[in-house]
Short mmCIF file of C-alpha atoms in Angstrom, two decimals:
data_model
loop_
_atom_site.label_atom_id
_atom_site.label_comp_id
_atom_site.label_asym_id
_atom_site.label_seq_id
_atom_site.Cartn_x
_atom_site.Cartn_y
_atom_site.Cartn_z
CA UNK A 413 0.00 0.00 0.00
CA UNK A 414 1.20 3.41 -1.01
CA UNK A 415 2.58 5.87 2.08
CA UNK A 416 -0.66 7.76 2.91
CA UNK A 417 1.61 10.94 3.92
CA UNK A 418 3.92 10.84 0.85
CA UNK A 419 1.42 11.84 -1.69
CA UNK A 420 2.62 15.35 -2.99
CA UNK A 421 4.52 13.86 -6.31
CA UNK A 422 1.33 12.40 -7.59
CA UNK A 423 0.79 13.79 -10.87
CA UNK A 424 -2.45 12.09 -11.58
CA UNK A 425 -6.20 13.65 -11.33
CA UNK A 426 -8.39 13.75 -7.94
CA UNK A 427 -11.45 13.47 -10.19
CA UNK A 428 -13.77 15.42 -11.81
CA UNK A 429 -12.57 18.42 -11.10
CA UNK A 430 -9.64 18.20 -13.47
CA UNK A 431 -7.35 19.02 -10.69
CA UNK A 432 -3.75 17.23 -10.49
CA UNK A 433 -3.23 17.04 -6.70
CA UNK A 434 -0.14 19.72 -7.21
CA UNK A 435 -2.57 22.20 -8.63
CA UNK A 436 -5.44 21.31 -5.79
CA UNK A 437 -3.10 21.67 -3.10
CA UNK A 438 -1.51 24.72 -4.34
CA UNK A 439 -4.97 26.02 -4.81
CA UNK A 440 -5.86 25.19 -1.08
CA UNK A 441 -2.78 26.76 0.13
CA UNK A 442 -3.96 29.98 -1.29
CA UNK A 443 -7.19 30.33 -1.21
CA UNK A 444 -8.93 27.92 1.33
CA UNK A 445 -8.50 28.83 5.39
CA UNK A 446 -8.48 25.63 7.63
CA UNK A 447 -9.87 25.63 11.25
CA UNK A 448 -7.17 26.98 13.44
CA UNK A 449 -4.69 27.07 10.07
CA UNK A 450 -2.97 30.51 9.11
CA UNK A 451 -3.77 31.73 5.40
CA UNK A 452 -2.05 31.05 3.56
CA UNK A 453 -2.02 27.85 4.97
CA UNK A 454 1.47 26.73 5.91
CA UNK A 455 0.87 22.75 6.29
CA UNK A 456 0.18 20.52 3.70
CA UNK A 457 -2.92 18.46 4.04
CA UNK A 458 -4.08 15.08 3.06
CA UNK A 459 -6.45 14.87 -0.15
CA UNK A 460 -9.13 12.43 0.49
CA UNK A 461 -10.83 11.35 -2.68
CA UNK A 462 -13.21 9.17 -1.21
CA UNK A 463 -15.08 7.61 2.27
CA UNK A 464 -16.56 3.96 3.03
CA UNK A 465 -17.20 2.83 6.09
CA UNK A 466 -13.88 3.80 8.33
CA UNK A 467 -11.63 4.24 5.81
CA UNK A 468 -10.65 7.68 3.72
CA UNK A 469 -9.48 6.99 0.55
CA UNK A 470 -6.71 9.50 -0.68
CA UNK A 471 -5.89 11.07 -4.04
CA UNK A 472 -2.27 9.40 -4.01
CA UNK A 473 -3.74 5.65 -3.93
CA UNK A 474 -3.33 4.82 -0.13
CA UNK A 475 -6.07 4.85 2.44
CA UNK A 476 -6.33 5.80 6.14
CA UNK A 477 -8.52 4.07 8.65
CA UNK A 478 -10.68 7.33 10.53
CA UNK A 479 -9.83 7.51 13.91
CA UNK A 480 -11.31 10.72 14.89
CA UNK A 481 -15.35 9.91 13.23
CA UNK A 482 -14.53 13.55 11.51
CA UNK A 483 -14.55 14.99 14.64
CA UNK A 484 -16.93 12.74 16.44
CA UNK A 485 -20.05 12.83 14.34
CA UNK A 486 -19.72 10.15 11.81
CA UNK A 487 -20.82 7.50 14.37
CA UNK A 488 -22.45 5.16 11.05
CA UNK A 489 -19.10 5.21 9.21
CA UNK A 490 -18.89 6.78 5.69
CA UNK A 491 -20.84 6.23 2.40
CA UNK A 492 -23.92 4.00 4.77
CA UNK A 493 -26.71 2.90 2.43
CA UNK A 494 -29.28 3.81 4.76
CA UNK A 495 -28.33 7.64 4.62
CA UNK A 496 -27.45 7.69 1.52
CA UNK A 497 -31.04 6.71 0.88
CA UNK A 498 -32.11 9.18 3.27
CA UNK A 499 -30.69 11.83 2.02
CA UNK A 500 -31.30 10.67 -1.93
CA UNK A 501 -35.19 10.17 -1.05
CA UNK A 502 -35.50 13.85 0.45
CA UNK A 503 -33.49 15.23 -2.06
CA UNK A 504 -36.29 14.44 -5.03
CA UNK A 505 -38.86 15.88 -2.69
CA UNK A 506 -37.35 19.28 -1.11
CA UNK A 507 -34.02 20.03 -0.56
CA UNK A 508 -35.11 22.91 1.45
CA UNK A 509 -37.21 25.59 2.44
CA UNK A 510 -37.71 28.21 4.78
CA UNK A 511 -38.25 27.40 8.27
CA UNK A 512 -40.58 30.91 9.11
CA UNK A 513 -44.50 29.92 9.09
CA UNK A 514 -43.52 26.63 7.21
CA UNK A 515 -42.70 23.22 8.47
CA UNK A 516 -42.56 19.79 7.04
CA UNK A 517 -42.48 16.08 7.75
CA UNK A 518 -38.63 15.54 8.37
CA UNK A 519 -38.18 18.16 10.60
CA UNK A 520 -41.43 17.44 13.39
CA UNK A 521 -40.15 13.97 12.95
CA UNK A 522 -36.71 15.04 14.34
CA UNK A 523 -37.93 16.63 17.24
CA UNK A 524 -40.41 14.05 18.19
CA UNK A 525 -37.08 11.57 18.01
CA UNK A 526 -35.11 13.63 20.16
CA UNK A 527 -37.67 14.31 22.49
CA UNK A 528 -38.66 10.86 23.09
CA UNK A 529 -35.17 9.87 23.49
CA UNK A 530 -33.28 12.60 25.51
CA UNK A 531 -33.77 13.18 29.30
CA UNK A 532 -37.57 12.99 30.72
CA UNK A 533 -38.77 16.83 30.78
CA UNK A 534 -36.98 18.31 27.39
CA UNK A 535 -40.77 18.73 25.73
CA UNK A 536 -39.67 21.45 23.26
CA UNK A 537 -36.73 21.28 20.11
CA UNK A 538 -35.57 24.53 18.53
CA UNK A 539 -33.23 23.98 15.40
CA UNK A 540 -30.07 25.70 14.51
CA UNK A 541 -27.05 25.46 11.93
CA UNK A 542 -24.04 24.09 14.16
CA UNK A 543 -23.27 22.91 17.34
CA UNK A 544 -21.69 26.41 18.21
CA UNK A 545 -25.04 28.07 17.23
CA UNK A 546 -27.03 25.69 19.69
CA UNK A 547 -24.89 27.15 22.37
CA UNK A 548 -25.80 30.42 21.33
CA UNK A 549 -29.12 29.61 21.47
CA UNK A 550 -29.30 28.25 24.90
CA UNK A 551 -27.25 30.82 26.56
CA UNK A 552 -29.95 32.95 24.78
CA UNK A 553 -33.17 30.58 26.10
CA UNK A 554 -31.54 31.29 29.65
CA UNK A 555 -31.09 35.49 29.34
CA UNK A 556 -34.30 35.69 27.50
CA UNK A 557 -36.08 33.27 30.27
CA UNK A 558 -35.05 35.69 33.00
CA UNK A 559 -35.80 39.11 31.32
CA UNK A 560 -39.23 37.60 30.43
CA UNK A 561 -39.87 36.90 34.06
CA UNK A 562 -38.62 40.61 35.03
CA UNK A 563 -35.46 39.77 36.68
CA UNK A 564 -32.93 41.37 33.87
CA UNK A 565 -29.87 40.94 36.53
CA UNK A 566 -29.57 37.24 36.08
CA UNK A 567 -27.15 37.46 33.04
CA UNK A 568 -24.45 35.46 33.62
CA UNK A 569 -23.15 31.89 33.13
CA UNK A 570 -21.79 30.09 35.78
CA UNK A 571 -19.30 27.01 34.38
CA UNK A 572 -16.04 24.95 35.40
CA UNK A 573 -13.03 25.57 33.85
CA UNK A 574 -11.69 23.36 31.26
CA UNK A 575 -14.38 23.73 28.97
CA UNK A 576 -14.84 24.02 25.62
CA UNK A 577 -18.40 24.73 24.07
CA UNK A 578 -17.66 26.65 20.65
CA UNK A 579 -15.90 29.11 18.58
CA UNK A 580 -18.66 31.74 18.38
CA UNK A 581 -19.52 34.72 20.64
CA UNK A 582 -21.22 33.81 23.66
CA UNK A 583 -19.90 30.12 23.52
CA UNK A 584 -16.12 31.65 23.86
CA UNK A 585 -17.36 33.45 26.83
CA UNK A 586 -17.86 30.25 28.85
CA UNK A 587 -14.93 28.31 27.22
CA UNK A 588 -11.91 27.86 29.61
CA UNK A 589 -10.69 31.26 29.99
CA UNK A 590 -6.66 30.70 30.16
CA UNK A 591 -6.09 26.58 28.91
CA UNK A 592 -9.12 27.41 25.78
CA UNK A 593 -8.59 28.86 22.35
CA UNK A 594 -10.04 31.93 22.88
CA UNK A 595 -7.55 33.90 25.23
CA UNK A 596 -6.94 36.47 22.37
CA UNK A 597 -10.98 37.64 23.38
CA UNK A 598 -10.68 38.10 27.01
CA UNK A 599 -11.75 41.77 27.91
CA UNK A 600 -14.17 41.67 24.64
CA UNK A 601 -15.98 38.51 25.60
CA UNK A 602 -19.11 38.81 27.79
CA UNK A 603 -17.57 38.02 32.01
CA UNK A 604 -18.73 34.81 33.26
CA UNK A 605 -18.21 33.40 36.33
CA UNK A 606 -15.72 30.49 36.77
CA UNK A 607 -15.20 27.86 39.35
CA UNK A 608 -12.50 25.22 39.17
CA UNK A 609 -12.58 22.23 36.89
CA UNK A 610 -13.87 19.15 38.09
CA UNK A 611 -11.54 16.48 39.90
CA UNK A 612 -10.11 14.41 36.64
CA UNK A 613 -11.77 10.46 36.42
CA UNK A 614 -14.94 9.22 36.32
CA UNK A 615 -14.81 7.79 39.56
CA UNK A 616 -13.34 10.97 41.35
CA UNK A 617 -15.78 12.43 43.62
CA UNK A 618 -14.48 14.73 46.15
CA UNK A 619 -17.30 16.43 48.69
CA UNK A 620 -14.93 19.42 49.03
CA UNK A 621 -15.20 20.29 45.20
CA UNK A 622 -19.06 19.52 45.43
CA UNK A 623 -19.41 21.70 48.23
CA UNK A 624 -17.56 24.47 46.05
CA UNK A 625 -20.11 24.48 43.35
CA UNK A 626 -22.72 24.87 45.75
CA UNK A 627 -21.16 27.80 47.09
CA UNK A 628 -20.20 29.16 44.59
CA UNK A 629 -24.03 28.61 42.58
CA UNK A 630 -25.36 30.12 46.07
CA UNK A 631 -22.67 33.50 45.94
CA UNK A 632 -23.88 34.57 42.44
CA UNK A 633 -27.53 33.07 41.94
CA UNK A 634 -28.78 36.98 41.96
CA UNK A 635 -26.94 37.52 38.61
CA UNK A 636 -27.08 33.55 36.99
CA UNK A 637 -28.95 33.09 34.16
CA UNK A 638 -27.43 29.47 33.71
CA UNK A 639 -25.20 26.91 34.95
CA UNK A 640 -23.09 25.26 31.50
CA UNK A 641 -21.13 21.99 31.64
CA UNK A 642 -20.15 19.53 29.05
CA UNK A 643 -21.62 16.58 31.57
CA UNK A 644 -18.74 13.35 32.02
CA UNK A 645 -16.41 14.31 29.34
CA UNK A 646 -14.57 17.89 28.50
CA UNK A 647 -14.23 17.97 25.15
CA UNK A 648 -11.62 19.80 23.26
CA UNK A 649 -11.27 21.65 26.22
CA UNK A 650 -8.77 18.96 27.25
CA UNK A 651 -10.33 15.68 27.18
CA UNK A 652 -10.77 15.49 30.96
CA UNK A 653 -13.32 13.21 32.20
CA UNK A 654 -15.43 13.67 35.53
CA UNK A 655 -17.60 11.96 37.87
CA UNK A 656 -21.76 12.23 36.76
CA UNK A 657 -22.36 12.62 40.89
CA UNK A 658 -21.20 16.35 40.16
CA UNK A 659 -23.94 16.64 37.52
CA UNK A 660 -26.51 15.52 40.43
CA UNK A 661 -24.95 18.34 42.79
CA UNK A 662 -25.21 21.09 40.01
CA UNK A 663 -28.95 20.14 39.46
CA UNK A 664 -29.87 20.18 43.01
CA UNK A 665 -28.09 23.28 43.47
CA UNK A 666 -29.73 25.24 40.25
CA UNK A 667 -32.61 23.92 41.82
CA UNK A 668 -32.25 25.72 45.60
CA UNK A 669 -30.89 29.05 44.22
CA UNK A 670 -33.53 29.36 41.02
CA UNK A 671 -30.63 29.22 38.29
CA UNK A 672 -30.86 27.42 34.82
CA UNK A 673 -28.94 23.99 34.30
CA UNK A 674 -27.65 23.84 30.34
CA UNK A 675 -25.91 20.56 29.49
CA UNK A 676 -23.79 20.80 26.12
CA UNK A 677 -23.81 17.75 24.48
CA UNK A 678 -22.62 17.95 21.50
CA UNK A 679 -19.80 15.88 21.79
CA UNK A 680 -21.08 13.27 24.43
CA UNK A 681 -24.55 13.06 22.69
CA UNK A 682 -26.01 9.65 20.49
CA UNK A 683 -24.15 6.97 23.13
CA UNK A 684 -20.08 8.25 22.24
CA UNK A 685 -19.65 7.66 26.38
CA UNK A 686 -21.50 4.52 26.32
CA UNK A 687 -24.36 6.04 27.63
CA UNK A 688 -26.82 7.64 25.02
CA UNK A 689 -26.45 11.02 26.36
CA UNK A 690 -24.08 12.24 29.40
CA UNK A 691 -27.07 13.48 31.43
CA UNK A 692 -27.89 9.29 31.44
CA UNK A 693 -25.02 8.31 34.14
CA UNK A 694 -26.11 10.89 36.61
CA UNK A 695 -29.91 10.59 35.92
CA UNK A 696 -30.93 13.82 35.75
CA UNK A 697 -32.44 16.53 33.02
CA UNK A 698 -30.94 19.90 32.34
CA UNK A 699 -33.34 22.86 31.18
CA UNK A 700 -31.48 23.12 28.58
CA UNK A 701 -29.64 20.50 26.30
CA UNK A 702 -27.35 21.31 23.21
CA UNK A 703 -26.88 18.69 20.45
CA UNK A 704 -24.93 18.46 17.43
CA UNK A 705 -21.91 16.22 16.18
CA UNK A 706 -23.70 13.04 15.31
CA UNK A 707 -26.82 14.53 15.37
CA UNK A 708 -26.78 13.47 11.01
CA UNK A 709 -24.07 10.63 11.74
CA UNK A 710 -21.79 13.03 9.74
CA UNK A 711 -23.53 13.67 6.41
CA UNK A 712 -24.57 17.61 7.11
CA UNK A 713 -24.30 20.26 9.40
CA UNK A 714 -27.70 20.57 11.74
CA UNK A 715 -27.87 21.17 15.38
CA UNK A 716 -30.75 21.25 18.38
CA UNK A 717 -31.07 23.12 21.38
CA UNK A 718 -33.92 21.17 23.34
CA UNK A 719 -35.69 22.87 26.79
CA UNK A 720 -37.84 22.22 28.90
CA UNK A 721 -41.68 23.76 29.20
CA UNK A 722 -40.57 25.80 32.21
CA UNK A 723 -38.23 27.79 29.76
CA UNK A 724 -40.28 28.15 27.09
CA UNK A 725 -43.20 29.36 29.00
CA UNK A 726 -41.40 31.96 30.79
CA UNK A 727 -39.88 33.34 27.67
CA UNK A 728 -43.81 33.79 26.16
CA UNK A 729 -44.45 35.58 28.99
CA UNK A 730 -42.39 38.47 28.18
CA UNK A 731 -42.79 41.68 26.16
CA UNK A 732 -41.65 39.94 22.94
CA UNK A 733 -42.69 36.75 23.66
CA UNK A 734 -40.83 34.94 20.96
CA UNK A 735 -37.29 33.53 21.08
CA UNK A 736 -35.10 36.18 18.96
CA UNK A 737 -33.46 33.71 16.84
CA UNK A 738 -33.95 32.38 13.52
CA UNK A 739 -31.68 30.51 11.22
CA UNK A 740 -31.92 31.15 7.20
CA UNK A 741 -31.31 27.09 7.16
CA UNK A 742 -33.14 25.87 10.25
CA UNK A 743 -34.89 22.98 9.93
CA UNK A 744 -33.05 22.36 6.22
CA UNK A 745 -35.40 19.19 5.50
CA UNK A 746 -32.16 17.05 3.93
CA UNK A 747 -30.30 17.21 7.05
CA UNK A 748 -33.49 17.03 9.44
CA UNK A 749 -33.88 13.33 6.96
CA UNK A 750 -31.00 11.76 7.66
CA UNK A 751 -30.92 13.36 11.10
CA UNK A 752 -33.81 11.12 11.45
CA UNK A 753 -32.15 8.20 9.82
CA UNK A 754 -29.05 7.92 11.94
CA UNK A 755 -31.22 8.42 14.96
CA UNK A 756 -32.92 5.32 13.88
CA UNK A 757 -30.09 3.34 12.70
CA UNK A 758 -28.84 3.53 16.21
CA UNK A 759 -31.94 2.96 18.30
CA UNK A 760 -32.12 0.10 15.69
CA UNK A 761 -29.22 -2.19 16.92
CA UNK A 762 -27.53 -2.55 20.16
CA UNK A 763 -25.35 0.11 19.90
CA UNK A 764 -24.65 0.03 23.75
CA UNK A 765 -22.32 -3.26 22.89
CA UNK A 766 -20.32 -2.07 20.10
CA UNK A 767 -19.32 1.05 22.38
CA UNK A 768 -18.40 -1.08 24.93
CA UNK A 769 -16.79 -3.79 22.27
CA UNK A 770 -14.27 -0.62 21.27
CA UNK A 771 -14.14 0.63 24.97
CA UNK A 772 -12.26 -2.77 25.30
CA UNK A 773 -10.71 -3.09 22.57
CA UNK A 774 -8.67 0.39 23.41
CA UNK A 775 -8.25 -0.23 26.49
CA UNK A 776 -6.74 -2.88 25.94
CA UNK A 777 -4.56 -1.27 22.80
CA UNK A 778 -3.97 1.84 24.67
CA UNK A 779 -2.54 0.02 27.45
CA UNK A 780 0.87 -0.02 26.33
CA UNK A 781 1.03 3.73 25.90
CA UNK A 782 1.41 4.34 29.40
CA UNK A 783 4.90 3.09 29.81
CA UNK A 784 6.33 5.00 27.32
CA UNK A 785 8.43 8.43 28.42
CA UNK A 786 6.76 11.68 28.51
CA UNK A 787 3.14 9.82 28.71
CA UNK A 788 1.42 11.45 31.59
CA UNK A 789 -2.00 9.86 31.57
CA UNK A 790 -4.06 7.05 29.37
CA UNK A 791 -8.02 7.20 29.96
CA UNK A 792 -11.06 5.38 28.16
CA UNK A 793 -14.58 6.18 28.36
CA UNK A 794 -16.84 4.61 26.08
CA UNK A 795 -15.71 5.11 22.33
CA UNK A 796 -12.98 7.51 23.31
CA UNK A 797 -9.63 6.77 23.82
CA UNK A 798 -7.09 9.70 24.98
CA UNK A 799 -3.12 9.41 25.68
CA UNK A 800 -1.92 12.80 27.69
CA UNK A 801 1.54 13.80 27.23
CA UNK A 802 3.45 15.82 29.67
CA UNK A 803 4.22 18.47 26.83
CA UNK A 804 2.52 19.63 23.35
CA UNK A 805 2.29 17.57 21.07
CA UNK A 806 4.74 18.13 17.97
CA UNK A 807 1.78 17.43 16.00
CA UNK A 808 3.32 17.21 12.61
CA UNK A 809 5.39 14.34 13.66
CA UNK A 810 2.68 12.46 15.86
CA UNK A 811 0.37 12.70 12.24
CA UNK A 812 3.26 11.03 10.51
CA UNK A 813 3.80 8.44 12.46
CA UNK A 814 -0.24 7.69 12.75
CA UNK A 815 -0.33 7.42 8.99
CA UNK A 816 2.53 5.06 8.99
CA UNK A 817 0.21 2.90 10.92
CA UNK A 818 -2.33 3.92 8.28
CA UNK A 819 -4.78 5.87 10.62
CA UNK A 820 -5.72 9.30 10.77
CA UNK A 821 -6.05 10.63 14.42
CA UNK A 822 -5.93 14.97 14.62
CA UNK A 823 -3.75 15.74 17.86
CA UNK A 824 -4.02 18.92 19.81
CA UNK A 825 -1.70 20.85 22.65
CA UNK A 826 -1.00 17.84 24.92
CA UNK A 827 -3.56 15.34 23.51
CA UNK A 828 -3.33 11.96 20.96
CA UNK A 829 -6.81 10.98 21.20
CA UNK A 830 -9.45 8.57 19.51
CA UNK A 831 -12.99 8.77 18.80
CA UNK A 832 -13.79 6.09 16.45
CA UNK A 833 -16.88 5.33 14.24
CA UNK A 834 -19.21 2.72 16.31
CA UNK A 835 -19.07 0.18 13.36
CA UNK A 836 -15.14 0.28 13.66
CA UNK A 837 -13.74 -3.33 13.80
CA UNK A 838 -12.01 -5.07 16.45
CA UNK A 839 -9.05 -5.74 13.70
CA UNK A 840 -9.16 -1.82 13.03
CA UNK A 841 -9.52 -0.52 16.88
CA UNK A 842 -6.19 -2.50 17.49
CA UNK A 843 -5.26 -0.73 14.73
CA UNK A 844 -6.22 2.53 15.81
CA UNK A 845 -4.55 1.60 18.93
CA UNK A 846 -1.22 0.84 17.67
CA UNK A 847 -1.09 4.31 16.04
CA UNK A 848 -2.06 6.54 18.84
CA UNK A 849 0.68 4.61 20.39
CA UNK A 850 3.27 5.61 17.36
CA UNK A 851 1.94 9.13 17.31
CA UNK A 852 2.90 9.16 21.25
CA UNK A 853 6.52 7.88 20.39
CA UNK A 854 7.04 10.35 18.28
CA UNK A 855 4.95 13.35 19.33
#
C-alpha cells in the first residue's frame, strides 16, 4: 500500500474536477483557510478522494482508517446505504425551504425523536445550523427566560473551567478562559463566572469540590442566568473526564438558588460515552440540552437546542414573547432526513455493545502507551480513547507516524486521542490503537 503521507509527487487527477493534486493543493494553500490554520495555509494536508465505512481513501492511492469519526459525528461510518437513501429520497422531494410559518415532515419527525429519546422533561426542540449556534441559542433561552420573568440581573453563566463549548460569541465566553482557544478575546468577551474544573476520572468524587459548586451557585444566583457543563467528558477543552455525581450536585443546586442547568452535548450526545447522552449516568435533566456532532451521523451540518416547558413558557411571557433567533437554514429538510435516519439506525441495533466492544478493545490497545516516556495519563470512556503527554504535542510528527500505521487521528496541545466510528472493527480498533501509540513515540 502506497505511504498515505507521501502523496505530494502524484501527478495524476483527484477526479472530476480536473485538478492534479499539485494544482489542488496549491490552490488550497492559497485560497482555502483551515480551522485553526494561518492563510495562507502553511501545512500541507491530506487529499481524500473518497469515504466507506472507516476508511478515507486518498488522491495518491493509499487509504487511512478514521480515527477521529470527523470529529466525532460520523458515528455510522462513511458512504452507509441507509443515509445515503435518506438523504437521496428527500433530495427528489425538497431540498429545502424556509423554516418561518412553514414546516414539514422531516423536521417534526426530528424533534419528536429527540424528544422521546433525551432526558424525561426536554418537551420542546428549537433547530439551529451548528453545534456552536445551539450554544448560542441556549445561553440565549436562559437570558431571554429571565428578562421575560422581570429579573434582567440574572445574566451570567456560571461554568467549570476546562471547557470548551464553541468558537462563536457567547460560547467563547464560557470556554476555559486561560487553557481554551479563545484567550486572544478576554476583555471583549461577555464576564462569566468560573469555578475550578472538576476532579479528573470518572470515579473521582471529592465532597470538598461539590461543596464548592454549591457555594459558589449560592454567591452569584442573583446575577445567573445558567449553569453550563459539558456533563462526564470535556471535550476539546482537554479531554478530561469527571464523575456524573457532580452533575446531580449542580442540578440540586440550580434547583435551591432558582438558576438554569444547560448541558452541552454535542460531543457526548447519540451513546459516544456509552451512555446515550451524558445526562444518562447521573440521571438527571438539564433545562437546557445542546446537540450536534452526530446529530446526522456526519452527512450535514444541523444542530438542536432542546428545553424544557418551564423555559419556554417563561420566555412567552415576556414583552416579545418569541425567542429572537432564527436561522436562514433551520430545519433544512435534507439534514433534518437523515438526522432522522441515523437516529434510527442507532436505536435500531444494540449500539450500547459495540461502544463497549471498542471501549475494550482500546483499552486494551492503549494500554501499552502508558509506559512509554513523557506519557502522563491514558483514559477510556466509552468510544474515546485519549493518551496525555506531559508536553505539546509536535503534532506534525505524531500525524506522521499515525499514517505510517495507516490511521488518521488529529492531535491537539497535549492530547493523541481517539474517537472512532461505532461500526469500527475489532481488527481496526487495534489498529487505531497501535497508532495513537506511534503518534505518542514520536509526538
Amino acid at each position: 500500500m502506497p505511504d498515505p503521507a507521501d502523496h505530494t509527487g502524484h501527478t495524476g487527477h483527484t477526479g472530476r474536477t480536473g485538478l492534479s493534486v499539485p494544482e489542488l493543493l496549491d490552490l488550497d494553500r492559497r485560497h482555502v483557510w483551515h480551522p485553526y490554520g494561518p492563510m495562507p495555509g502553511r501545512q500541507e494536508p491530506l487529499v481524500v478522494e473518497s469515504a466507506s465505512g472507516v476508511r478515507l481513501r486518498l488522491a495518491g492511492g493509499g487509504e487511512l482508517v478514521d480515527g477521529m469519526s470527523s470529529w466525532w459525528s460520523a458515528i455510522h461510518g462513511y458512504n452507509h446505504p441507509v443515509l445515503n437513501d435518506a438523504v437521496r429520497g428527500q433530495l427528489d422531494r425538497m431540498s429545502h425551504v424556509m423554516f418561518g410559518g412553514l414546516t414539514h415532515e422531516p423536521a417534526v419527525r426530528l424533534a419528536k425523536h429527540l424528544v422521546d429519546m433525551s432526558p424525561q422533561g426536554l418537551e420542546h426542540v428549537f433547530l439551529a445550523d451548528s453545534g456552536s449556534v445551539s450554544v448560542e441559542v441556549a445561553v440565549k433561552m436562559c437570558l431571554q427566560h429571565w428578562r421575560s420573568l422581570g429579573r434582567p440581573a440574572k445574566r451570567r453563566m456560571l461554568t467549570w473551567r476546562g471547557g470548551y463549548h464553541g468558537d462563536t460569541w457567547q460560547p467563547m465566553s464560557v470556554c476555559d478562559p486561560e487553557g481554551g482557544m479563545h484567550e486572544l478575546w478576554q476583555g471583549v468577551l461577555p464576564r462569566q463566572v468560573f469555578v475550578d474544573a472538576p476532579p479528573a476520572g470518572y470515579e473521582a468524587y471529592d465532597d470538598a469540590y461539590a461543596d464548592h459548586l454549591r457555594e459558589m451557585i449560592g454567591r452569584h444566583a442573583d446575577e445567573l442566568a445558567g449553569v453550563i457543563v459539558e456533563p462526564v467528558v470535556q471535550g476539546a477543552g482537554g479531554m478530561r473526564f469527571h464523575s456524573p455525581a457532580y452533575l446531580r450536585v449542580l442540578r440540586e443546586a440550580c434547583d435551591e438558588h432558582d438558576v438554569l442547568l444547560v448541558f452541552d452535548e454535542i460531543a457526548t450526545g447519540f451513546g459516544r460515552t456509552g451512555a446515550l447522552f451524558g445526562a444518562d449516568h447521573a440521571g438527571v435533566t438539564p433545562d437546557v440540552m445542546c446537540l450536534g456532532k452526530a446529530l446526522t451521523g456526519g452527512y450535514l451540518t444541523l444542530a438542536a437546542t432542546l428545553c424544557t416547558s418551564r423555559v419556554a413558557d417563561g420566555i412567552s411571557r415576556g414583552e416579545v414573547p418569541v425567542l429572537a433567533h432564527g436561522p436562514t437554514f433551520m430545519g433544512n429538510p435534507l439534514a433534518a432526513a437523515v438526522a432522522c435516519a441515523s437516529i434510527e439506525l442507532l436505536l435500531g441495533q444494540d449500539w450500547q455493545i459495540e461502544v463497549k466492544r471498542i471501549e475494550a478493545g482500546l483499552r486494551g490497545t492503549l494500554a501499552e502507551a502508558a509506559g512509554l516516556p513523557g506519557v502522563r495519563d491514558v483514559r477510556v470512556l466509552g468510544a474515546i480513547g485519549v493518551v496525555q503527554l506531559d508536553h505539546d504535542v509536535d503534532m506534525a510528527a505524531a500525524t506522521r507516524a499515525a499514517t505510517r500505521e495507516g490511521v488518521w487521528v488529529r492531535p491537539f496541545r497535549d492530547l493523541i486521542y481517539t474517537m472512532p466510528p461505532f461500526i469500527t472493527s475489532d481488527d481496526d480498533v487495534a489498529r487505531i490503537g497501535r497508532a495513537v501509540c506511534a503518534a505518542a513515540k514520536e509526538g
